[in-house]
């Protein structure tokens, strides 16, 4: 029983770390960096306006990236870490 609890805690911690912190953080950071560079190249907007636009784009991207990141983390964990300890219902 204690082992199952420990496995669930580790699984949840790894999933949350990847799907809620690491991958979204990197994705939004790179999206903002790319959009700031692109706005600097394509527009003559002043820097504060480019930065606010970049921030708005980063925030607007959040609802669009949630589901793909969650599904990707599930797939990655199912094909790696979860194979080590199995999940309920697997043969």
Short mmCIF file of C-alpha atoms in Angstrom, two decimals:
data_model
loop_
_atom_site.label_atom_id
_atom_site.label_comp_id
_atom_site.label_asym_id
_atom_site.label_seq_id
_atom_site.Cartn_x
_atom_site.Cartn_y
_atom_site.Cartn_z
CA UNK A 1 0.00 0.00 0.00
CA UNK A 2 2.78 2.47 0.91
CA UNK A 3 4.58 1.63 -2.33
CA UNK A 4 1.47 2.43 -4.39
CA UNK A 5 1.14 5.76 -2.62
CA UNK A 6 4.81 6.56 -3.21
CA UNK A 7 4.50 5.67 -6.89
CA UNK A 8 1.41 7.88 -7.21
CA UNK A 9 3.20 10.78 -5.52
CA UNK A 10 6.25 10.46 -7.77
CA UNK A 11 4.12 10.07 -10.90
CA UNK A 12 2.05 13.13 -10.01
CA UNK A 13 5.13 15.18 -9.14
CA UNK A 14 6.89 14.35 -12.41
CA UNK A 15 3.74 14.95 -14.49
CA UNK A 16 2.98 18.29 -12.83
CA UNK A 17 6.61 19.39 -13.08
CA UNK A 18 6.67 18.73 -16.80
CA UNK A 19 3.12 19.62 -17.87
CA UNK A 20 2.52 22.60 -15.61
CA UNK A 21 5.95 24.14 -15.08
CA UNK A 22 8.87 23.19 -17.29
CA UNK A 23 7.39 22.69 -20.76
CA UNK A 24 4.87 25.59 -20.66
CA UNK A 25 7.55 27.89 -19.26
CA UNK A 26 10.03 27.07 -21.99
CA UNK A 27 7.33 27.20 -24.69
CA UNK A 28 6.00 30.60 -23.67
CA UNK A 29 9.52 31.98 -23.16
CA UNK A 30 10.60 30.97 -26.66
CA UNK A 31 7.32 32.20 -28.18
CA UNK A 32 7.79 35.60 -26.52
CA UNK A 33 11.44 35.82 -27.56
CA UNK A 34 10.57 34.97 -31.14
CA UNK A 35 7.65 37.39 -31.29
CA UNK A 36 9.74 40.22 -29.81
CA UNK A 37 12.46 39.61 -32.39
CA UNK A 38 9.91 39.38 -35.20
CA UNK A 39 8.15 42.58 -34.13
CA UNK A 40 11.52 44.31 -33.98
CA UNK A 41 12.22 43.25 -37.55
CA UNK A 42 8.80 43.81 -39.09
CA UNK A 43 7.61 46.95 -37.31
CA UNK A 44 8.89 50.32 -36.21
CA UNK A 45 6.88 50.19 -33.02
CA UNK A 46 8.55 51.61 -29.92
CA UNK A 47 10.11 49.02 -27.60
CA UNK A 48 7.49 49.35 -24.82
CA UNK A 49 4.68 48.62 -27.32
CA UNK A 50 6.59 45.64 -28.72
CA UNK A 51 7.10 44.29 -25.20
CA UNK A 52 3.43 44.68 -24.26
CA UNK A 53 2.40 43.01 -27.52
CA UNK A 54 4.80 40.17 -26.81
CA UNK A 55 3.33 39.77 -23.32
CA UNK A 56 -0.20 39.71 -24.74
CA UNK A 57 0.80 37.06 -27.30
CA UNK A 58 2.38 34.93 -24.57
CA UNK A 59 -0.76 35.13 -22.43
CA UNK A 60 -3.02 34.45 -25.40
CA UNK A 61 -1.00 31.31 -26.23
CA UNK A 62 -1.66 29.68 -22.85
CA UNK A 63 -5.12 28.23 -23.68
CA UNK A 64 -3.79 26.95 -27.01
CA UNK A 65 -0.79 25.07 -25.59
CA UNK A 66 -2.41 23.36 -22.60
CA UNK A 67 -3.98 20.33 -24.29
CA UNK A 68 -1.07 19.51 -26.62
CA UNK A 69 1.42 19.72 -23.75
CA UNK A 70 -0.74 17.57 -21.45
CA UNK A 71 -1.18 14.91 -24.14
CA UNK A 72 2.53 14.95 -24.97
CA UNK A 73 3.55 14.54 -21.33
CA UNK A 74 1.06 11.66 -20.94
CA UNK A 75 2.53 9.98 -24.02
CA UNK A 76 6.12 10.51 -22.86
CA UNK A 77 5.41 9.19 -19.38
CA UNK A 78 3.38 6.24 -20.69
CA UNK A 79 6.24 5.24 -22.97
CA UNK A 80 9.01 5.72 -20.41
CA UNK A 81 8.62 6.17 -16.65
CA UNK A 82 5.25 4.46 -16.31
CA UNK A 83 6.62 1.33 -17.97
CA UNK A 84 8.90 0.89 -14.96
CA UNK A 85 6.10 0.55 -12.45
CA UNK A 86 3.01 -0.05 -14.59
CA UNK A 87 -0.36 1.54 -14.10
CA UNK A 88 -3.60 0.05 -12.81
CA UNK A 89 -5.47 -1.90 -15.46
CA UNK A 90 -2.40 -2.77 -17.51
CA UNK A 91 -1.72 -6.48 -18.12
#
